[in-house]
Amino acid sequence: QSALTQPASVSGSPGQSITISCTGTSSDVGGFDYVSWYQQHPGKVPKLMIYDVNKRPSGVSNRFSGSKSGNTASLTISGLQAEDEADYYCSSYTSRSTWVFGGGTKLTVL
Amino acid sequence: EMQLVESGGGLVQPGGSLRLSCAASGFTFSSYSMNWVRQAPGKGLEWISNIGSSGYTMYYVDSVKGRFTISRDNAESTLYLQMNSLRAEDTAVYYCARGLKFMDVWGKGTTVTVSS
């Protein structure tokens, strides 16, 4: 049950777009359309941002979007804002009927 | 308002036991699969267990199999995690979270510290 692979950090300037990748295997990311993304500000509770690869929960800005190609899922944030600075985690259902998170990516808004 | 409130965390010695609870309100608890997710200090999220809505199916991450037991009381809208044979590496904030394919409602967490 290895964690999904995410870059440790990404950064961007206000107004720019960034993409965070999440790489797994055919037993998790590549095998199911059950990839979700979570935002966590320091000391706060994780918040669901994307589910089922590319769906946004009610109330989440349309600046957040998700996609998947093969064993890699991606989260794109467009029009970066200071409030987007946070840790982001991907998660996937697996063929063992378990769930696995990525190691997390720290987003810095310059 | 949908809410999950964890309790039962604390300081325990290695080899000891704790039982965490998660009280749900604001939604029909019995209709949802539930999860426990933990976060060690300064580390990322780790899914550790899931229980189906009826309580008949349970799944665990390998590192807690045989030591942790997830359960639920739908009449009381409460989720539990019985943790035995605790190790230093179990030190973390433990969150309960609602959902099957994704986790859309999270509690604020309860802190478990395993130390002598």
mmCIF file of C-alpha atoms in Angstrom:
data_model
loop_
_atom_site.group_PDB
_atom_site.id
_atom_site.type_symbol
_atom_site.label_atom_id
_atom_site.label_comp_id
_atom_site.label_asym_id
_atom_site.label_seq_id
_atom_site.Cartn_x
_atom_site.Cartn_y
_atom_site.Cartn_z
ATOM 1 C CA GLN A 1 0.000 0.000 0.000
ATOM 2 C CA SER A 2 2.484 2.630 -1.163
ATOM 3 C CA ALA A 3 1.478 6.264 -1.094
ATOM 4 C CA LEU A 4 0.690 7.952 -4.381
ATOM 5 C CA THR A 5 3.529 10.138 -5.652
ATOM 6 C CA GLN A 6 3.109 13.906 -5.575
ATOM 7 C CA PRO A 7 5.722 16.661 -5.924
ATOM 8 C CA ALA A 8 6.739 17.944 -2.503
ATOM 9 C CA SER A 9 6.185 21.542 -3.494
ATOM 10 C CA VAL A 10 4.942 23.773 -6.285
ATOM 11 C CA SER A 11 4.731 27.524 -6.516
ATOM 12 C CA GLY A 12 3.163 30.196 -8.657
ATOM 13 C CA SER A 13 2.398 33.878 -8.738
ATOM 14 C CA PRO A 14 -1.059 35.352 -8.243
ATOM 15 C CA GLY A 15 -3.131 34.985 -11.386
ATOM 16 C CA GLN A 16 -1.036 32.168 -12.795
ATOM 17 C CA SER A 17 -2.045 28.521 -13.166
ATOM 18 C CA ILE A 18 -0.336 25.564 -11.535
ATOM 19 C CA THR A 19 -0.758 21.818 -11.861
ATOM 20 C CA ILE A 20 -0.074 19.196 -9.203
ATOM 21 C CA SER A 21 0.483 15.640 -10.382
ATOM 22 C CA CYS A 22 -0.424 12.446 -8.557
ATOM 23 C CA THR A 23 1.090 9.226 -9.853
ATOM 24 C CA GLY A 24 -0.047 5.775 -8.864
ATOM 25 C CA THR A 25 -0.417 2.431 -10.563
ATOM 26 C CA SER A 26 -2.972 0.469 -12.530
ATOM 27 C CA SER A 27 -4.182 -0.887 -9.175
ATOM 28 C CA ASP A 28 -5.292 2.506 -7.954
ATOM 29 C CA VAL A 29 -5.276 5.741 -9.991
ATOM 30 C CA GLY A 30 -5.186 3.983 -13.346
ATOM 31 C CA GLY A 31 -7.772 1.392 -12.484
ATOM 32 C CA PHE A 32 -10.599 3.494 -11.086
ATOM 33 C CA ASP A 33 -12.177 6.896 -11.665
ATOM 34 C CA TYR A 34 -12.250 7.432 -7.907
ATOM 35 C CA VAL A 35 -9.524 10.038 -7.534
ATOM 36 C CA SER A 36 -10.167 12.878 -5.126
ATOM 37 C CA TRP A 37 -8.208 15.946 -4.036
ATOM 38 C CA TYR A 38 -8.099 17.638 -0.639
ATOM 39 C CA GLN A 39 -6.894 21.063 0.469
ATOM 40 C CA GLN A 40 -5.493 21.514 3.964
ATOM 41 C CA HIS A 41 -4.475 24.828 5.429
ATOM 42 C CA PRO A 42 -2.030 24.713 8.383
ATOM 43 C CA GLY A 43 -3.735 23.496 11.519
ATOM 44 C CA LYS A 44 -7.014 22.996 9.702
ATOM 45 C CA VAL A 45 -9.156 20.076 8.617
ATOM 46 C CA PRO A 46 -8.806 18.683 5.069
ATOM 47 C CA LYS A 47 -11.412 19.949 2.615
ATOM 48 C CA LEU A 48 -12.654 18.015 -0.415
ATOM 49 C CA MET A 49 -11.910 19.973 -3.599
ATOM 50 C CA ILE A 50 -12.344 17.414 -6.401
ATOM 51 C CA TYR A 51 -13.951 13.964 -6.489
ATOM 52 C CA ASP A 52 -14.398 11.261 -9.135
ATOM 53 C CA VAL A 53 -11.349 12.680 -10.987
ATOM 54 C CA ASN A 54 -12.955 15.898 -12.198
ATOM 55 C CA LYS A 55 -16.115 16.757 -10.256
ATOM 56 C CA ARG A 56 -16.324 19.763 -7.951
ATOM 57 C CA PRO A 57 -18.389 19.737 -4.761
ATOM 58 C CA SER A 58 -20.875 22.536 -4.356
ATOM 59 C CA GLY A 59 -19.123 25.667 -3.135
ATOM 60 C CA VAL A 60 -15.683 24.901 -4.545
ATOM 61 C CA SER A 61 -14.404 27.508 -6.958
ATOM 62 C CA ASN A 62 -14.353 26.591 -10.658
ATOM 63 C CA ARG A 63 -10.716 27.668 -10.622
ATOM 64 C CA PHE A 64 -10.034 24.130 -9.396
ATOM 65 C CA SER A 65 -10.171 21.317 -11.933
ATOM 66 C CA GLY A 66 -9.060 17.705 -12.110
ATOM 67 C CA SER A 67 -8.066 15.259 -14.806
ATOM 68 C CA LYS A 68 -6.473 11.860 -15.280
ATOM 69 C CA SER A 69 -4.353 10.165 -17.891
ATOM 70 C CA GLY A 70 -3.286 6.583 -17.348
ATOM 71 C CA ASN A 71 -1.831 6.185 -13.875
ATOM 72 C CA THR A 72 -1.430 9.923 -13.276
ATOM 73 C CA ALA A 73 -4.069 12.321 -12.008
ATOM 74 C CA SER A 74 -3.679 16.083 -11.951
ATOM 75 C CA LEU A 75 -5.129 19.029 -10.070
ATOM 76 C CA THR A 76 -5.007 22.391 -11.828
ATOM 77 C CA ILE A 77 -5.610 25.666 -10.058
ATOM 78 C CA SER A 78 -6.098 28.638 -12.351
ATOM 79 C CA GLY A 79 -6.037 32.300 -11.423
ATOM 80 C CA LEU A 80 -3.952 31.598 -8.310
ATOM 81 C CA GLN A 81 -4.963 33.530 -5.208
ATOM 82 C CA ALA A 82 -3.157 33.986 -1.918
ATOM 83 C CA GLU A 83 -5.824 31.916 -0.145
ATOM 84 C CA ASP A 84 -4.922 28.910 -2.301
ATOM 85 C CA GLU A 85 -1.641 28.558 -0.416
ATOM 86 C CA ALA A 86 -2.040 25.234 1.393
ATOM 87 C CA ASP A 87 -1.126 21.564 1.284
ATOM 88 C CA TYR A 88 -2.896 19.448 -1.330
ATOM 89 C CA TYR A 89 -3.411 15.697 -1.185
ATOM 90 C CA CYS A 90 -4.688 13.304 -3.814
ATOM 91 C CA SER A 91 -6.410 10.065 -2.925
ATOM 92 C CA SER A 92 -7.522 6.986 -4.833
ATOM 93 C CA TYR A 93 -9.559 3.865 -4.267
ATOM 94 C CA THR A 94 -7.497 0.715 -4.835
ATOM 95 C CA SER A 95 -8.006 -2.805 -6.121
ATOM 96 C CA ARG A 96 -7.644 -4.079 -2.526
ATOM 97 C CA SER A 97 -10.808 -2.182 -1.543
ATOM 98 C CA THR A 98 -8.667 0.279 0.383
ATOM 99 C CA TRP A 99 -7.847 3.936 -0.100
ATOM 100 C CA VAL A 100 -4.454 5.565 -0.471
ATOM 101 C CA PHE A 101 -3.348 9.186 -0.205
ATOM 102 C CA GLY A 102 -0.490 10.939 -1.904
ATOM 103 C CA GLY A 103 2.364 12.320 0.153
ATOM 104 C CA GLY A 104 1.061 15.851 -0.208
ATOM 105 C CA THR A 105 2.172 18.948 -2.111
ATOM 106 C CA LYS A 106 2.844 22.306 -0.511
ATOM 107 C CA LEU A 107 1.585 25.113 -2.727
ATOM 108 C CA THR A 108 3.281 28.463 -2.261
ATOM 109 C CA VAL A 109 1.754 31.571 -3.803
ATOM 110 C CA LEU A 110 4.662 33.904 -4.432
ATOM 111 C CA GLU B 1 -25.318 21.342 9.656
ATOM 112 C CA MET B 2 -23.436 18.118 9.038
ATOM 113 C CA GLN B 3 -20.943 17.501 11.801
ATOM 114 C CA LEU B 4 -18.491 14.872 12.999
ATOM 115 C CA VAL B 5 -16.952 15.174 16.460
ATOM 116 C CA GLU B 6 -14.129 12.868 17.518
ATOM 117 C CA SER B 7 -13.184 12.072 21.091
ATOM 118 C CA GLY B 8 -11.161 9.588 23.090
ATOM 119 C CA GLY B 9 -7.635 10.620 22.190
ATOM 120 C CA GLY B 10 -4.892 11.056 24.751
ATOM 121 C CA LEU B 11 -1.507 9.933 25.972
ATOM 122 C CA VAL B 12 -0.950 6.183 26.146
ATOM 123 C CA GLN B 13 2.098 4.024 26.734
ATOM 124 C CA PRO B 14 3.464 1.735 24.016
ATOM 125 C CA GLY B 15 1.492 -1.490 24.008
ATOM 126 C CA GLY B 16 -1.552 0.208 25.452
ATOM 127 C CA SER B 17 -5.081 0.632 24.097
ATOM 128 C CA LEU B 18 -7.458 3.469 23.296
ATOM 129 C CA ARG B 19 -10.966 3.669 21.906
ATOM 130 C CA LEU B 20 -11.813 6.608 19.693
ATOM 131 C CA SER B 21 -15.375 7.743 19.053
ATOM 132 C CA CYS B 22 -16.861 9.911 16.335
ATOM 133 C CA ALA B 23 -20.352 11.331 16.902
ATOM 134 C CA ALA B 24 -22.230 12.264 13.754
ATOM 135 C CA SER B 25 -25.083 14.729 13.379
ATOM 136 C CA GLY B 26 -26.913 16.624 10.648
ATOM 137 C CA PHE B 27 -27.151 13.698 8.208
ATOM 138 C CA THR B 28 -28.460 10.128 8.072
ATOM 139 C CA PHE B 29 -25.435 8.356 9.523
ATOM 140 C CA SER B 30 -26.686 4.871 8.667
ATOM 141 C CA SER B 31 -26.667 5.678 4.942
ATOM 142 C CA TYR B 32 -22.953 6.386 4.708
ATOM 143 C CA SER B 33 -19.690 4.503 4.669
ATOM 144 C CA MET B 34 -17.246 5.976 7.206
ATOM 145 C CA ASN B 35 -13.473 6.222 7.478
ATOM 146 C CA TRP B 36 -10.666 6.906 9.897
ATOM 147 C CA VAL B 37 -7.739 8.915 8.551
ATOM 148 C CA ARG B 38 -4.693 9.915 10.556
ATOM 149 C CA GLN B 39 -1.956 12.503 10.255
ATOM 150 C CA ALA B 40 1.312 12.133 12.129
ATOM 151 C CA PRO B 41 2.969 15.373 13.306
ATOM 152 C CA GLY B 42 4.307 17.262 10.296
ATOM 153 C CA LYS B 43 3.353 14.436 7.946
ATOM 154 C CA GLY B 44 0.709 13.726 5.344
ATOM 155 C CA LEU B 45 -2.690 12.085 5.494
ATOM 156 C CA GLU B 46 -2.925 8.316 5.874
ATOM 157 C CA TRP B 47 -6.157 6.393 5.371
ATOM 158 C CA ILE B 48 -6.380 3.646 7.962
ATOM 159 C CA SER B 49 -9.843 2.102 7.934
ATOM 160 C CA ASN B 50 -13.296 2.058 6.333
ATOM 161 C CA ILE B 51 -16.599 0.537 7.402
ATOM 162 C CA GLY B 52 -19.637 0.094 5.214
ATOM 163 C CA SER B 53 -22.932 1.770 6.004
ATOM 164 C CA SER B 54 -24.424 -1.344 7.566
ATOM 165 C CA GLY B 55 -21.250 -2.240 9.441
ATOM 166 C CA TYR B 56 -20.751 -5.566 7.696
ATOM 167 C CA THR B 57 -17.666 -4.672 5.646
ATOM 168 C CA MET B 58 -14.444 -3.352 7.126
ATOM 169 C CA TYR B 59 -11.126 -2.588 5.499
ATOM 170 C CA TYR B 60 -7.758 -1.631 6.979
ATOM 171 C CA VAL B 61 -4.338 -0.414 5.936
ATOM 172 C CA ASP B 62 -1.766 -3.165 6.445
ATOM 173 C CA SER B 63 0.047 -1.314 9.238
ATOM 174 C CA VAL B 64 -2.948 -1.516 11.609
ATOM 175 C CA LYS B 65 -4.454 -4.873 10.636
ATOM 176 C CA GLY B 66 -4.839 -7.102 13.653
ATOM 177 C CA ARG B 67 -4.366 -4.176 16.050
ATOM 178 C CA PHE B 68 -7.187 -1.753 15.197
ATOM 179 C CA THR B 69 -10.892 -2.526 14.882
ATOM 180 C CA ILE B 70 -13.433 -0.206 13.295
ATOM 181 C CA SER B 71 -17.096 -0.437 14.275
ATOM 182 C CA ARG B 72 -20.254 1.639 14.294
ATOM 183 C CA ASP B 73 -23.535 2.044 16.136
ATOM 184 C CA ASN B 74 -26.087 3.345 13.660
ATOM 185 C CA ALA B 75 -28.718 3.760 16.376
ATOM 186 C CA GLU B 76 -26.372 6.152 18.177
ATOM 187 C CA SER B 77 -24.867 7.668 14.973
ATOM 188 C CA THR B 78 -21.414 6.912 16.290
ATOM 189 C CA LEU B 79 -18.262 5.507 14.712
ATOM 190 C CA TYR B 80 -15.553 3.835 16.757
ATOM 191 C CA LEU B 81 -11.926 2.837 16.431
ATOM 192 C CA GLN B 82 -10.544 0.377 18.972
ATOM 193 C CA MET B 83 -6.759 0.647 18.958
ATOM 194 C CA ASN B 84 -4.685 -2.046 20.668
ATOM 195 C CA SER B 85 -0.947 -2.746 20.870
ATOM 196 C CA LEU B 86 -0.234 0.901 20.202
ATOM 197 C CA ARG B 87 3.196 1.910 18.917
ATOM 198 C CA ALA B 88 5.068 5.194 18.842
ATOM 199 C CA GLU B 89 4.399 5.403 15.106
ATOM 200 C CA ASP B 90 0.643 5.498 15.782
ATOM 201 C CA THR B 91 1.075 8.988 17.249
ATOM 202 C CA ALA B 92 -1.121 11.248 15.138
ATOM 203 C CA VAL B 93 -4.258 13.297 14.841
ATOM 204 C CA TYR B 94 -7.075 10.893 14.029
ATOM 205 C CA TYR B 95 -9.907 12.168 11.844
ATOM 206 C CA CYS B 96 -13.187 10.500 11.062
ATOM 207 C CA ALA B 97 -14.511 11.241 7.595
ATOM 208 C CA ARG B 98 -17.719 10.422 5.767
ATOM 209 C CA GLY B 99 -17.788 8.733 2.413
ATOM 210 C CA LEU B 100 -17.123 5.769 0.193
ATOM 211 C CA LYS B 101 -15.505 6.950 -3.047
ATOM 212 C CA PHE B 102 -14.415 10.244 -1.493
ATOM 213 C CA MET B 103 -14.496 11.913 1.930
ATOM 214 C CA ASP B 104 -16.705 14.961 1.987
ATOM 215 C CA VAL B 105 -17.291 15.610 5.681
ATOM 216 C CA TRP B 106 -14.448 15.583 8.204
ATOM 217 C CA GLY B 107 -14.262 15.990 11.945
ATOM 218 C CA LYS B 108 -11.742 18.256 13.638
ATOM 219 C CA GLY B 109 -9.723 15.279 14.840
ATOM 220 C CA THR B 110 -8.539 13.868 18.142
ATOM 221 C CA THR B 111 -4.870 13.565 19.087
ATOM 222 C CA VAL B 112 -3.306 10.255 20.078
ATOM 223 C CA THR B 113 0.182 10.287 21.562
ATOM 224 C CA VAL B 114 1.959 6.997 22.195
ATOM 225 C CA SER B 115 4.909 7.542 24.496
ATOM 226 C CA SER B 116 6.423 6.229 27.688
#
